[in-house]
XYZ file of C-alpha atoms in Angstrom:
767
model
C 120.049 -52.091 -134.044
C 120.149 -55.107 -136.356
C 118.032 -56.116 -139.333
C 115.141 -58.046 -137.850
C 113.994 -60.320 -140.660
C 116.112 -61.937 -143.348
C 114.538 -61.788 -146.792
C 114.167 -65.178 -148.480
C 116.009 -65.692 -151.777
C 118.592 -62.948 -151.159
C 122.346 -63.507 -151.114
C 124.352 -62.474 -148.064
C 125.488 -59.231 -149.704
C 121.936 -58.475 -150.886
C 120.643 -59.282 -147.431
C 123.135 -56.910 -145.836
C 122.145 -54.191 -148.318
C 118.477 -54.830 -147.507
C 119.238 -54.539 -143.775
C 121.105 -51.285 -144.320
C 118.164 -49.841 -146.232
C 115.750 -50.923 -143.496
C 118.052 -49.364 -140.903
C 118.211 -46.112 -142.886
C 114.431 -46.104 -143.287
C 113.927 -46.553 -139.551
C 116.398 -43.793 -138.723
C 114.818 -41.436 -141.271
C 111.356 -42.077 -139.861
C 112.551 -41.572 -136.303
C 114.083 -38.254 -137.320
C 110.792 -37.140 -138.884
C 108.950 -38.227 -135.733
C 111.421 -36.430 -133.490
C 112.303 -39.704 -131.732
C 115.449 -41.618 -130.900
C 116.210 -45.326 -130.750
C 115.684 -46.585 -127.204
C 114.939 -49.962 -125.547
C 111.160 -49.469 -125.864
C 111.401 -48.803 -129.582
C 113.819 -51.696 -130.075
C 111.351 -53.967 -128.310
C 108.513 -52.987 -130.669
C 110.672 -53.241 -133.787
C 111.760 -56.740 -132.795
C 108.227 -57.718 -131.820
C 107.000 -60.851 -130.169
C 104.359 -63.543 -129.951
C 101.039 -62.849 -128.216
C 97.776 -64.740 -127.856
C 94.835 -63.005 -129.525
C 91.421 -63.536 -127.870
C 88.026 -63.406 -129.587
C 85.932 -65.974 -127.717
C 86.214 -68.917 -125.353
C 87.165 -71.162 -128.281
C 89.085 -68.625 -130.429
C 92.486 -68.027 -128.806
C 95.293 -67.957 -131.365
C 98.966 -67.032 -131.451
C 100.012 -64.036 -133.488
C 103.370 -62.350 -134.017
C 103.258 -58.554 -133.611
C 105.957 -56.000 -134.440
C 106.362 -52.355 -135.350
C 107.029 -51.714 -139.035
C 109.902 -49.605 -140.298
C 107.670 -46.557 -140.724
C 107.413 -46.508 -136.904
C 103.670 -45.804 -137.163
C 102.196 -49.137 -138.214
C 101.905 -52.397 -136.257
C 102.105 -55.636 -138.217
C 100.610 -58.949 -137.106
C 101.490 -62.282 -138.661
C 99.495 -65.487 -138.403
C 101.487 -68.491 -137.229
C 100.054 -70.341 -140.256
C 101.596 -69.316 -143.568
C 98.352 -69.420 -145.544
C 96.802 -66.704 -143.404
C 96.903 -63.084 -144.540
C 99.105 -60.736 -142.541
C 97.379 -57.647 -141.152
C 98.426 -54.179 -140.067
C 96.923 -51.344 -138.068
C 98.009 -47.721 -137.756
C 99.033 -46.414 -134.346
C 97.213 -43.193 -135.316
C 93.990 -45.198 -134.994
C 94.684 -46.365 -131.419
C 92.739 -44.497 -128.730
C 94.062 -46.312 -125.666
C 96.138 -49.279 -124.504
C 94.631 -50.848 -121.362
C 96.584 -53.041 -118.986
C 94.681 -55.917 -117.390
C 91.307 -57.570 -117.995
C 89.494 -54.328 -118.760
C 87.546 -55.319 -121.853
C 84.396 -57.417 -121.987
C 86.118 -60.203 -123.926
C 89.026 -60.487 -121.494
C 86.735 -60.449 -118.465
C 84.552 -63.111 -120.057
C 87.093 -65.425 -121.708
C 90.129 -65.296 -119.400
C 90.764 -66.292 -115.791
C 91.406 -63.894 -112.907
C 94.917 -65.276 -112.433
C 95.742 -64.081 -115.967
C 95.000 -60.448 -115.038
C 98.622 -59.290 -115.138
C 99.325 -60.868 -118.530
C 96.321 -59.326 -120.306
C 96.073 -56.046 -122.175
C 93.782 -54.498 -124.785
C 94.393 -52.158 -127.704
C 91.350 -49.912 -128.141
C 90.710 -48.168 -131.448
C 89.013 -44.961 -132.491
C 85.721 -45.264 -134.348
C 84.195 -48.665 -134.985
C 87.281 -50.858 -135.225
C 87.051 -53.844 -132.887
C 89.177 -54.023 -129.752
C 92.318 -56.153 -129.935
C 92.488 -58.346 -126.801
C 95.876 -59.936 -126.110
C 97.683 -62.120 -123.579
C 101.457 -61.972 -123.066
C 103.561 -64.779 -121.654
C 104.245 -62.888 -118.412
C 103.253 -59.802 -116.455
C 106.608 -58.192 -117.232
C 106.163 -58.734 -120.966
C 102.616 -57.339 -120.888
C 103.867 -54.212 -119.086
C 106.645 -53.855 -121.670
C 104.133 -53.967 -124.532
C 101.796 -51.476 -122.862
C 104.545 -49.030 -121.826
C 106.265 -49.174 -125.220
C 103.024 -48.692 -127.151
C 101.927 -45.853 -124.864
C 105.260 -44.121 -125.400
C 105.289 -44.227 -129.191
C 101.575 -43.349 -129.470
C 102.153 -40.341 -127.199
C 105.062 -39.224 -129.424
C 102.923 -39.557 -132.554
C 100.028 -37.637 -130.987
C 102.373 -34.822 -129.961
C 103.652 -34.234 -133.500
C 102.683 -30.926 -135.049
C 100.812 -30.986 -138.353
C 103.932 -30.120 -140.365
C 105.803 -33.110 -138.907
C 102.832 -35.380 -139.605
C 102.673 -34.169 -143.206
C 106.388 -34.752 -143.750
C 106.204 -38.246 -142.282
C 103.105 -39.149 -144.304
C 104.680 -37.954 -147.564
C 107.913 -39.783 -146.738
C 105.920 -42.994 -146.147
C 104.147 -42.585 -149.484
C 107.473 -42.014 -151.225
C 108.812 -45.263 -149.737
C 105.709 -47.156 -150.883
C 106.019 -45.691 -154.379
C 109.637 -46.899 -154.614
C 108.552 -50.406 -155.589
C 112.015 -51.874 -156.214
C 113.499 -50.251 -153.067
C 116.433 -48.688 -154.926
C 115.950 -45.272 -153.234
C 115.140 -43.766 -156.643
C 111.878 -42.767 -158.278
C 111.117 -43.416 -161.940
C 108.388 -41.471 -163.753
C 105.833 -44.317 -163.279
C 106.742 -44.434 -159.578
C 106.266 -40.662 -159.302
C 102.799 -40.969 -160.873
C 101.981 -43.752 -158.412
C 103.151 -41.517 -155.555
C 100.918 -38.664 -156.758
C 97.925 -41.024 -156.679
C 98.831 -42.039 -153.118
C 98.763 -38.429 -151.917
C 95.442 -37.821 -153.688
C 96.630 -35.881 -156.723
C 95.649 -36.911 -160.236
C 97.887 -34.612 -162.251
C 97.708 -34.348 -166.004
C 100.361 -36.724 -167.434
C 102.082 -33.914 -169.301
C 102.258 -31.743 -166.164
C 103.546 -34.664 -164.065
C 106.220 -35.327 -166.682
C 107.165 -31.647 -166.740
C 107.585 -31.647 -162.934
C 109.656 -34.818 -163.172
C 111.995 -33.372 -165.799
C 112.336 -30.133 -163.861
C 113.603 -32.057 -160.850
C 115.706 -34.587 -162.803
C 118.727 -32.304 -163.003
C 121.061 -35.287 -163.511
C 119.105 -36.327 -166.632
C 119.252 -39.930 -165.423
C 115.561 -40.689 -165.849
C 115.279 -41.128 -162.063
C 114.907 -38.845 -159.058
C 117.142 -39.464 -156.075
C 118.560 -37.621 -153.082
C 118.331 -33.845 -153.516
C 116.116 -34.279 -156.594
C 113.439 -36.034 -154.515
C 113.787 -33.278 -151.907
C 113.271 -30.629 -154.602
C 110.235 -32.536 -155.905
C 108.805 -32.606 -152.366
C 109.367 -28.855 -151.955
C 107.562 -28.119 -155.235
C 104.598 -30.221 -154.132
C 104.309 -28.783 -150.625
C 104.878 -25.152 -151.529
C 101.869 -23.108 -150.425
C 101.459 -20.077 -152.613
C 98.833 -18.537 -150.326
C 101.303 -18.573 -147.412
C 103.997 -17.079 -149.655
C 101.719 -14.137 -150.494
C 100.804 -13.417 -146.857
C 104.376 -13.777 -145.661
C 105.788 -11.576 -148.418
C 103.397 -8.763 -147.487
C 104.941 -8.504 -143.999
C 108.500 -9.851 -144.458
C 110.064 -6.397 -144.715
C 113.413 -7.133 -143.086
C 115.859 -8.649 -145.599
C 113.152 -11.046 -146.741
C 112.283 -12.084 -143.165
C 109.738 -10.985 -140.584
C 111.198 -8.896 -137.780
C 109.393 -8.735 -134.411
C 107.935 -5.391 -135.520
C 106.714 -6.927 -138.816
C 105.130 -9.796 -136.893
C 103.306 -7.447 -134.501
C 102.024 -5.520 -137.516
C 100.696 -8.782 -139.021
C 99.008 -9.885 -135.783
C 97.310 -6.521 -135.265
C 96.119 -5.977 -138.842
C 95.360 -9.486 -140.087
C 94.631 -11.561 -137.002
C 92.825 -8.778 -135.125
C 94.526 -9.707 -131.876
C 96.467 -7.753 -129.296
C 100.202 -8.241 -129.639
C 103.380 -6.741 -128.214
C 107.021 -7.016 -129.173
C 107.433 -9.445 -126.276
C 104.756 -11.660 -127.862
C 106.573 -11.531 -131.194
C 109.908 -12.472 -129.622
C 108.250 -15.438 -127.911
C 106.721 -16.637 -131.219
C 110.098 -16.449 -132.968
C 111.815 -18.277 -130.125
C 109.154 -21.023 -130.166
C 108.558 -21.616 -133.875
C 111.633 -20.531 -135.861
C 113.498 -23.701 -136.991
C 116.542 -21.889 -138.430
C 119.001 -21.176 -135.607
C 120.695 -18.372 -137.545
C 117.388 -16.575 -138.100
C 116.379 -17.163 -134.491
C 119.648 -15.656 -133.271
C 118.918 -12.536 -135.344
C 115.346 -12.391 -133.925
C 113.819 -13.024 -137.355
C 110.975 -15.292 -138.471
C 111.439 -17.249 -141.720
C 108.628 -18.492 -143.950
C 108.999 -21.998 -142.488
C 108.730 -20.581 -138.983
C 105.697 -18.537 -139.990
C 103.978 -21.654 -141.372
C 104.820 -23.642 -138.236
C 103.228 -20.871 -136.178
C 100.071 -20.840 -138.318
C 99.726 -24.628 -138.022
C 100.053 -24.750 -134.258
C 96.770 -25.763 -132.537
C 96.820 -22.609 -130.402
C 96.621 -20.402 -133.515
C 93.875 -22.281 -135.336
C 90.248 -21.225 -135.687
C 89.153 -22.157 -132.143
C 89.826 -19.454 -129.554
C 92.504 -21.003 -127.291
C 91.037 -19.199 -124.280
C 87.893 -21.315 -124.712
C 89.701 -24.669 -124.706
C 89.955 -24.763 -120.914
C 87.097 -24.156 -118.493
C 86.381 -20.431 -118.857
C 82.717 -20.147 -117.893
C 81.205 -19.581 -114.446
C 80.633 -23.088 -113.033
C 78.951 -21.893 -109.832
C 75.459 -21.452 -111.295
C 72.660 -23.955 -110.510
C 72.932 -27.201 -112.507
C 69.836 -26.463 -114.597
C 71.455 -23.298 -115.992
C 73.726 -25.393 -118.221
C 73.406 -27.390 -121.407
C 74.581 -30.895 -120.463
C 76.166 -33.366 -122.898
C 73.810 -36.352 -122.826
C 73.510 -39.838 -124.295
C 70.460 -41.955 -125.149
C 70.540 -45.750 -124.671
C 74.207 -45.385 -123.870
C 74.753 -49.147 -123.634
C 74.156 -49.750 -127.370
C 77.038 -49.973 -129.827
C 74.822 -50.025 -132.933
C 71.068 -50.069 -133.684
C 68.118 -50.376 -131.295
C 66.899 -53.813 -132.438
C 69.757 -56.281 -132.658
C 72.978 -54.412 -131.932
C 75.319 -55.411 -129.111
C 75.167 -53.841 -125.662
C 78.590 -53.131 -124.178
C 80.350 -51.400 -121.322
C 82.665 -50.080 -124.060
C 79.814 -47.839 -125.243
C 79.798 -46.137 -121.811
C 83.572 -45.699 -121.953
C 83.394 -44.054 -125.385
C 80.605 -41.690 -124.333
C 82.300 -40.684 -121.077
C 85.656 -40.116 -122.770
C 83.866 -37.747 -125.153
C 82.711 -35.689 -122.197
C 79.166 -37.067 -121.944
C 77.718 -36.183 -118.518
C 74.353 -37.973 -118.608
C 74.270 -41.688 -119.433
C 71.241 -43.953 -119.638
C 70.669 -47.415 -118.173
C 67.620 -49.538 -119.066
C 67.516 -52.035 -116.198
C 65.705 -55.382 -116.188
C 65.696 -58.522 -114.067
C 68.566 -60.829 -114.934
C 69.438 -64.405 -114.065
C 71.149 -65.351 -110.795
C 69.573 -62.354 -109.107
C 71.762 -59.860 -111.007
C 70.054 -56.958 -112.873
C 70.985 -56.516 -116.521
C 70.963 -53.600 -118.975
C 69.637 -53.965 -122.508
C 66.911 -52.755 -124.874
C 63.963 -54.907 -123.877
C 61.807 -56.839 -126.367
C 64.616 -56.725 -128.942
C 67.564 -58.909 -129.904
C 70.123 -56.564 -128.328
C 72.555 -58.329 -126.006
C 72.607 -57.959 -122.212
C 75.284 -56.652 -119.865
C 75.395 -56.764 -116.078
C 74.298 -53.658 -114.184
C 77.230 -53.995 -111.777
C 79.740 -54.128 -114.652
C 78.286 -50.917 -116.054
C 78.528 -49.131 -112.688
C 82.139 -50.283 -112.249
C 82.964 -49.038 -115.758
C 81.280 -45.690 -115.151
C 83.179 -45.217 -111.893
C 86.498 -45.898 -113.645
C 85.945 -43.615 -116.655
C 83.513 -40.941 -115.448
C 86.096 -38.281 -114.652
C 88.929 -38.960 -117.092
C 87.781 -36.205 -119.496
C 85.786 -33.979 -117.145
C 85.642 -33.554 -113.358
C 82.070 -32.311 -113.457
C 79.086 -34.393 -112.275
C 77.670 -37.387 -114.113
C 73.916 -38.018 -114.130
C 72.902 -41.700 -114.164
C 69.535 -41.794 -115.935
C 67.813 -44.921 -114.616
C 65.015 -46.614 -116.547
C 63.956 -49.085 -113.868
C 61.955 -52.176 -114.871
C 63.268 -54.506 -112.163
C 61.499 -56.426 -109.404
C 61.840 -55.215 -105.835
C 64.484 -57.835 -105.056
C 66.706 -56.814 -107.948
C 66.136 -53.133 -107.212
C 67.656 -53.860 -103.803
C 70.631 -55.391 -105.616
C 70.908 -52.264 -107.803
C 70.895 -50.044 -104.710
C 73.622 -52.198 -103.165
C 75.835 -51.982 -106.259
C 75.367 -48.222 -106.551
C 76.266 -47.728 -102.899
C 79.152 -50.204 -102.669
C 80.803 -49.293 -105.992
C 80.294 -45.520 -106.138
C 80.544 -44.957 -102.384
C 80.567 -41.354 -101.203
C 80.749 -40.089 -104.801
C 77.023 -40.896 -105.157
C 74.865 -38.048 -103.870
C 72.309 -39.647 -101.537
C 71.271 -36.587 -99.524
C 70.930 -32.859 -100.241
C 74.106 -30.795 -100.121
C 74.368 -28.218 -97.357
C 72.067 -27.609 -94.441
C 68.300 -27.555 -94.546
C 65.927 -28.441 -97.357
C 67.223 -27.207 -100.731
C 65.177 -24.929 -102.978
C 67.498 -24.946 -105.968
C 70.079 -27.117 -107.672
C 73.691 -27.160 -106.526
C 76.256 -26.065 -109.094
C 78.557 -28.202 -111.251
C 81.415 -26.797 -109.172
C 79.825 -28.055 -105.929
C 79.133 -31.441 -107.545
C 82.616 -32.048 -108.941
C 83.395 -35.794 -109.263
C 79.922 -36.665 -107.972
C 77.184 -38.906 -109.383
C 73.502 -37.958 -109.426
C 70.850 -40.634 -109.842
C 67.892 -39.760 -112.057
C 64.826 -41.925 -111.470
C 61.493 -42.258 -109.740
C 60.993 -41.541 -106.052
C 58.348 -42.722 -103.605
C 57.771 -39.253 -102.130
C 58.825 -35.654 -102.511
C 62.210 -34.712 -101.085
C 60.521 -32.601 -98.413
C 58.411 -35.536 -97.200
C 59.746 -38.500 -95.180
C 59.326 -41.837 -96.932
C 56.813 -44.222 -95.358
C 58.304 -47.326 -93.811
C 55.616 -49.676 -95.008
C 55.393 -49.020 -98.729
C 57.344 -49.920 -101.835
C 54.654 -48.695 -104.211
C 53.954 -45.371 -105.866
C 51.371 -44.299 -108.430
C 52.210 -42.592 -111.677
C 49.962 -41.064 -114.287
C 50.971 -41.736 -117.860
C 49.631 -40.708 -121.231
C 48.126 -42.824 -123.959
C 50.966 -42.358 -126.438
C 49.097 -43.747 -129.453
C 46.310 -41.201 -129.140
C 48.788 -38.464 -128.348
C 50.720 -39.122 -131.572
C 47.471 -38.859 -133.515
C 46.927 -35.417 -132.066
C 43.843 -36.550 -130.147
C 42.984 -35.447 -126.644
C 45.291 -37.121 -124.128
C 43.806 -39.912 -122.061
C 45.415 -40.598 -118.738
C 45.594 -43.746 -116.733
C 47.116 -44.600 -113.388
C 49.504 -47.459 -112.982
C 51.151 -48.893 -109.913
C 54.932 -48.860 -109.825
C 56.918 -50.949 -107.396
C 59.935 -49.077 -106.117
C 62.427 -50.233 -103.494
C 62.850 -47.719 -100.677
C 66.665 -47.940 -100.746
C 66.785 -47.147 -104.449
C 64.163 -44.424 -104.143
C 66.100 -42.708 -101.353
C 69.124 -42.327 -103.632
C 67.220 -40.076 -106.047
C 67.769 -36.538 -104.767
C 68.089 -33.881 -107.473
C 66.720 -35.601 -110.583
C 63.294 -37.041 -109.749
C 61.463 -38.375 -112.811
C 57.848 -37.208 -113.119
C 55.221 -36.942 -115.842
C 54.705 -33.628 -117.633
C 51.138 -32.322 -117.836
C 51.506 -28.635 -118.618
C 53.861 -25.763 -117.934
C 51.347 -24.269 -115.502
C 51.019 -27.557 -113.614
C 54.789 -27.879 -113.377
C 55.118 -24.333 -112.073
C 52.426 -24.774 -109.435
C 52.800 -28.367 -108.316
C 56.325 -29.624 -109.015
C 59.448 -29.102 -106.954
C 62.611 -27.750 -108.539
C 64.167 -31.241 -108.511
C 61.287 -32.931 -110.343
C 61.991 -33.263 -114.038
C 60.211 -34.601 -117.104
C 61.529 -36.529 -120.087
C 60.017 -35.514 -123.419
C 59.734 -37.648 -126.514
C 61.196 -36.025 -129.583
C 57.811 -35.263 -131.179
C 56.305 -33.796 -128.018
C 59.389 -31.662 -127.421
C 59.339 -30.472 -131.047
C 55.731 -29.330 -130.715
C 56.504 -27.445 -127.498
C 59.646 -25.886 -128.996
C 57.629 -24.649 -131.975
C 54.296 -23.684 -130.407
C 55.182 -22.680 -126.814
C 58.875 -21.975 -126.928
C 58.947 -19.039 -124.494
C 56.999 -21.071 -121.912
C 59.453 -23.920 -122.483
C 62.426 -21.588 -121.925
C 60.902 -20.253 -118.688
C 60.140 -23.802 -117.541
C 63.807 -24.684 -118.057
C 64.955 -21.716 -115.995
C 63.617 -23.535 -112.910
C 63.524 -27.212 -113.920
C 65.562 -29.750 -115.827
C 64.202 -31.208 -119.081
C 65.406 -34.295 -120.884
C 64.696 -34.915 -124.583
C 65.124 -38.344 -126.164
C 64.823 -39.730 -129.719
C 61.627 -41.211 -131.091
C 61.162 -44.968 -130.744
C 60.802 -45.148 -134.516
C 64.535 -44.423 -134.853
C 65.367 -48.127 -134.697
C 68.587 -47.542 -136.654
C 69.818 -45.255 -133.837
C 69.601 -42.148 -136.022
C 69.542 -38.739 -134.357
C 67.472 -35.587 -134.475
C 68.877 -32.070 -134.747
C 69.572 -31.017 -131.117
C 69.705 -27.269 -131.844
C 65.948 -26.446 -131.617
C 65.844 -28.042 -128.151
C 68.864 -26.061 -126.966
C 67.117 -22.968 -128.335
C 64.230 -23.854 -125.993
C 66.603 -24.039 -123.034
C 66.461 -27.836 -122.669
C 69.498 -29.044 -120.784
C 69.621 -32.820 -121.304
C 69.238 -33.300 -125.059
C 70.070 -37.001 -125.386
C 71.600 -38.366 -128.587
C 72.678 -41.792 -129.805
C 76.427 -41.353 -129.350
C 77.161 -44.524 -131.338
C 75.782 -43.000 -134.556
C 77.936 -40.817 -136.809
C 75.757 -38.004 -138.174
C 75.373 -34.255 -138.419
C 73.524 -34.152 -135.093
C 76.491 -35.698 -133.302
C 78.908 -33.367 -135.116
C 76.916 -30.380 -133.869
C 76.765 -31.850 -130.360
C 80.540 -32.323 -130.391
C 80.958 -28.727 -131.523
C 78.657 -27.391 -128.801
C 80.614 -29.147 -126.042
C 84.106 -28.799 -127.559
C 84.766 -25.685 -125.493
C 84.821 -24.970 -121.750
C 87.403 -27.663 -121.136
C 85.233 -30.359 -122.749
C 83.578 -30.385 -119.345
C 80.211 -31.462 -120.766
C 78.596 -28.324 -119.306
C 77.931 -25.108 -121.249
C 76.438 -22.139 -119.400
C 73.230 -20.907 -120.997
C 73.073 -17.196 -121.934
C 71.790 -14.885 -119.185
C 68.466 -14.324 -120.978
C 67.811 -18.084 -120.832
C 68.408 -18.082 -117.057
C 65.829 -15.386 -116.296
C 62.376 -16.680 -115.282
C 60.769 -13.520 -116.714
C 62.609 -13.686 -120.045
C 60.820 -12.605 -123.203
C 63.260 -14.437 -125.456
C 61.632 -16.270 -128.339
C 64.099 -17.802 -130.842
C 61.430 -17.916 -133.548
C 59.991 -14.370 -133.479
C 63.234 -12.718 -132.271
C 61.694 -9.632 -130.713
C 64.222 -7.025 -129.641
C 66.219 -7.825 -126.538
C 69.715 -8.448 -125.203
C 69.906 -11.629 -127.305
C 69.798 -9.687 -130.565
C 73.435 -8.940 -131.478
C 73.412 -8.861 -135.274
C 76.815 -9.849 -136.676
C 78.061 -10.002 -140.265
C 80.156 -13.121 -140.764
C 82.704 -13.051 -143.619
C 84.485 -16.277 -144.442
C 86.925 -16.973 -147.268
C 87.737 -20.600 -148.032
C 91.302 -20.313 -149.304
C 92.750 -23.816 -149.557
C 92.870 -27.313 -148.120
C 95.528 -29.860 -147.299
C 95.339 -33.668 -147.479
C 91.589 -33.925 -148.050
C 91.511 -37.558 -149.061
C 89.034 -40.377 -148.398
C 91.656 -43.062 -148.933
C 94.780 -43.785 -150.965
C 92.877 -45.556 -153.727
C 90.439 -42.760 -154.537
C 91.210 -39.270 -155.850
C 88.893 -36.673 -154.317
C 87.110 -33.780 -156.031
C 86.711 -31.733 -152.831
C 84.263 -28.947 -152.096
C 83.589 -27.091 -148.839
C 80.288 -26.211 -147.200
C 79.970 -23.568 -144.497
C 76.881 -24.174 -142.362
C 75.434 -22.086 -139.535
C 73.153 -23.639 -136.886
C 71.199 -21.647 -134.323
C 67.895 -19.818 -134.150
C 65.856 -20.193 -137.377
C 66.913 -16.762 -138.686
C 70.573 -17.767 -138.447
C 70.372 -21.150 -140.187
C 72.290 -20.912 -143.480
C 74.585 -22.810 -145.821
C 77.141 -21.742 -148.435
C 79.115 -23.996 -150.769
C 82.285 -23.656 -152.832
C 82.811 -25.122 -156.279
C 84.560 -28.495 -156.419
C 88.220 -28.915 -157.367
C 88.807 -31.783 -159.756
C 91.299 -34.545 -158.950
C 93.155 -32.815 -156.126
C 92.588 -33.707 -152.504
C 96.225 -32.975 -151.631
C 96.354 -29.175 -151.882
C 93.172 -27.777 -153.506
C 92.700 -24.007 -153.687
C 89.304 -22.258 -153.854
C 89.730 -18.608 -152.791
C 85.946 -18.226 -152.539
C 84.271 -15.790 -150.132
C 80.870 -15.824 -148.451
C 78.917 -13.470 -146.208
C 76.317 -14.603 -143.678
C 74.176 -12.813 -141.072
C 74.084 -14.076 -137.491
C 71.472 -12.509 -135.196
C 71.860 -14.549 -131.985
C 75.579 -15.384 -131.827
C 75.306 -16.850 -128.302
C 73.395 -19.854 -129.683
C 75.009 -20.150 -133.123
C 77.442 -22.823 -134.259
C 79.541 -22.901 -137.445
C 80.228 -26.182 -139.248
C 82.830 -26.598 -141.995
C 82.169 -29.717 -144.087
C 84.429 -31.157 -146.791
C 82.814 -33.492 -149.323
C 83.953 -35.394 -152.380
C 81.784 -34.144 -155.249
C 79.836 -36.721 -157.237
C 77.565 -35.576 -160.065
C 75.662 -38.894 -160.142
C 75.057 -39.766 -156.475
C 75.263 -37.953 -153.143
C 78.621 -36.441 -152.294
C 80.867 -38.525 -150.042
C 81.842 -37.171 -146.637
C 85.553 -36.403 -146.120
C 85.703 -34.406 -142.886
C 84.098 -31.703 -140.782
C 84.711 -29.294 -137.920
C 82.050 -27.587 -135.797
C 82.530 -24.912 -133.153
C 80.475 -22.209 -131.371
C 80.250 -18.962 -133.310
C 81.510 -16.997 -130.296
C 84.642 -19.181 -130.198
C 85.805 -18.209 -133.709
C 89.167 -16.478 -134.023
C 89.477 -13.873 -136.746
C 92.115 -13.598 -139.437
C 93.977 -16.327 -141.316
C 93.272 -19.624 -139.579
C 93.670 -23.326 -140.173
C 90.624 -25.507 -139.531
C 91.423 -29.049 -138.328
C 89.062 -31.763 -139.549
C 87.364 -34.708 -137.862
C 86.209 -37.939 -139.467
C 82.649 -39.307 -139.249
C 83.299 -40.724 -135.781
C 84.481 -37.394 -134.418
C 88.177 -38.333 -134.329
C 90.884 -36.028 -135.756
C 92.025 -36.602 -139.331
C 95.835 -36.357 -139.092
C 97.191 -33.468 -141.195
C 93.839 -32.803 -142.944
C 92.796 -29.183 -142.650
C 91.358 -26.123 -144.355
C 92.922 -22.675 -144.547
C 90.421 -19.845 -144.212
C 90.104 -16.137 -143.491
C 87.491 -15.072 -140.938
C 86.070 -11.650 -140.142
C 83.119 -10.804 -137.887
C 81.658 -7.288 -137.779
C 78.802 -5.649 -135.919
C 76.013 -4.963 -138.413
C 75.331 -1.284 -138.909
């Protein structure tokens, strides 16, 4: 590999030295990433010119290449006065070949399909839409980017930490002489989120400067790194069980797993751990586990706080559909707020890739006879119904194979309803359920297993499933409430209104027929199993507080959908937990909004293979159940547990490189009212790199089946509200006991590379 860019103003010898340093940096980074130089990597390091697309009139050339850290892409404007930009490959969620973004579909021609590709980002970063000079070049970009992103994603946390620290060390070396002066060391400490006392930083520097040169280089920098990354808490645990010449033997490891991790373990298990995680070949040959191997084992995803047996589908998926909590989105098409934010097919992609299994479509008449989706009577933009259906078909089953419910809010004319029916049929084909499964008239829902890779349409229907639809009508009557009076707590006033409904569209609604809710008794007596109501947030809250057992029994036989209040114009979310406690299956949230409600929703559906379906406890599937989450009378649901948690330490808990965090940790429990609790550690000043708390808490959990635990890291601020750093939420019953690392997610629900907590967990039956 050759040096790719000559530095202006350097002599030939200086230029060669610069190239050698760049080459060494690349090779060092590749070693840390566990990668080798190959044609794909060479292609990215050399880079090339692409056309960047933003609109019909904004199409500009940019030069893109991979930087020497092998984790950052650099783009250069073709005009010298423009600022160069970079983006981290860690932030890329997907690279899509072809015209598969809204901008490329809208602003490029069909014949350019093969030359187009898009780089999609996690969170709220805008998509990067690009055109290469040929199909072959576009494929080379996509394949090369996919390869390096896959390698980065497959790194373990220890590798990521090493690479991150190495990158910070390179940035701190401002004059690129491969040495660190004391000011450069202090700058490095700021980069990794440590604001050490000047005297202590100087003491560390002198301790490592064994050559007394006033600089750290080579082995001295390595020693400095080892001092920084040493984890005393791991040393203590390891020393307690390393009884074989300072190492852990298989017998020592089994002893540790049984006593500390409270998990079954055999000598065969211990041998497998040593073979997998021990980096020292000499120790491995002697069947011993070193401290480094022990740490690598503790940092592996399979040994973290989430029970690995719950990561894949482990629940019974053969129960009727209404026996599951279903991950659900409200106004799925919106990227931002409810008043003026953009509508986008990308919003459906993001929701579906997160395992959402119920998406919403507000459909209205569009121009040229094509229905559109948007939030009516607002300034939100419009997208074509057919584009949404095509997008849903493409992305529906990438994360989960289990059924997707298409919640249809239909405001279209009969003609455009016919167009909607045509698009649904022609695009989704046999995957759309348009008749009952099995023989005869159904009396209950099919299961998620029976509906794998199928679509269910939720909407209004001209007649009950058991009744043939009349040939001469497109009209049905619906009774609706006077919402204004209802919100004031006054007696409901009902009025009838005529609804025009195309027969073809009506006939496609089989298992999720939208009806009005009058009372639980009326639903029990007069509604079929497949007729379901949607409840406004306030109405559902009242029912969940005042009639919760009736609500639970109702949801044993029917589906219920809850949606946010119309007053939430900023797309904020409610707390979904009280509605799950009432057995409601489709608790719809604004997926585009980062908030505690979405964190809890992500935690609820993180398990069971991220299938988007969580089986309700048996006592919430029994029509005669006496379960009441508020009063908590005795029953099979009452399984009082004592939850001990010790927050030991944290690693890389930073907001950004320019701000030193004062981190604290909150432990929150969500569930039935008796279980809701919160504990908080003290804050650690000026250390987001490796803070240590060693603080313990005890909490009582009475209904563990419905409880969730949320770990939140915040940056303490004594003047204003604390700033969010990261969080992790999981079901209480999916906790693993013992010493565990807790990975952290950012506000958008994406992993924070290398950021984690180290905790000790114990759960006991209360006496």
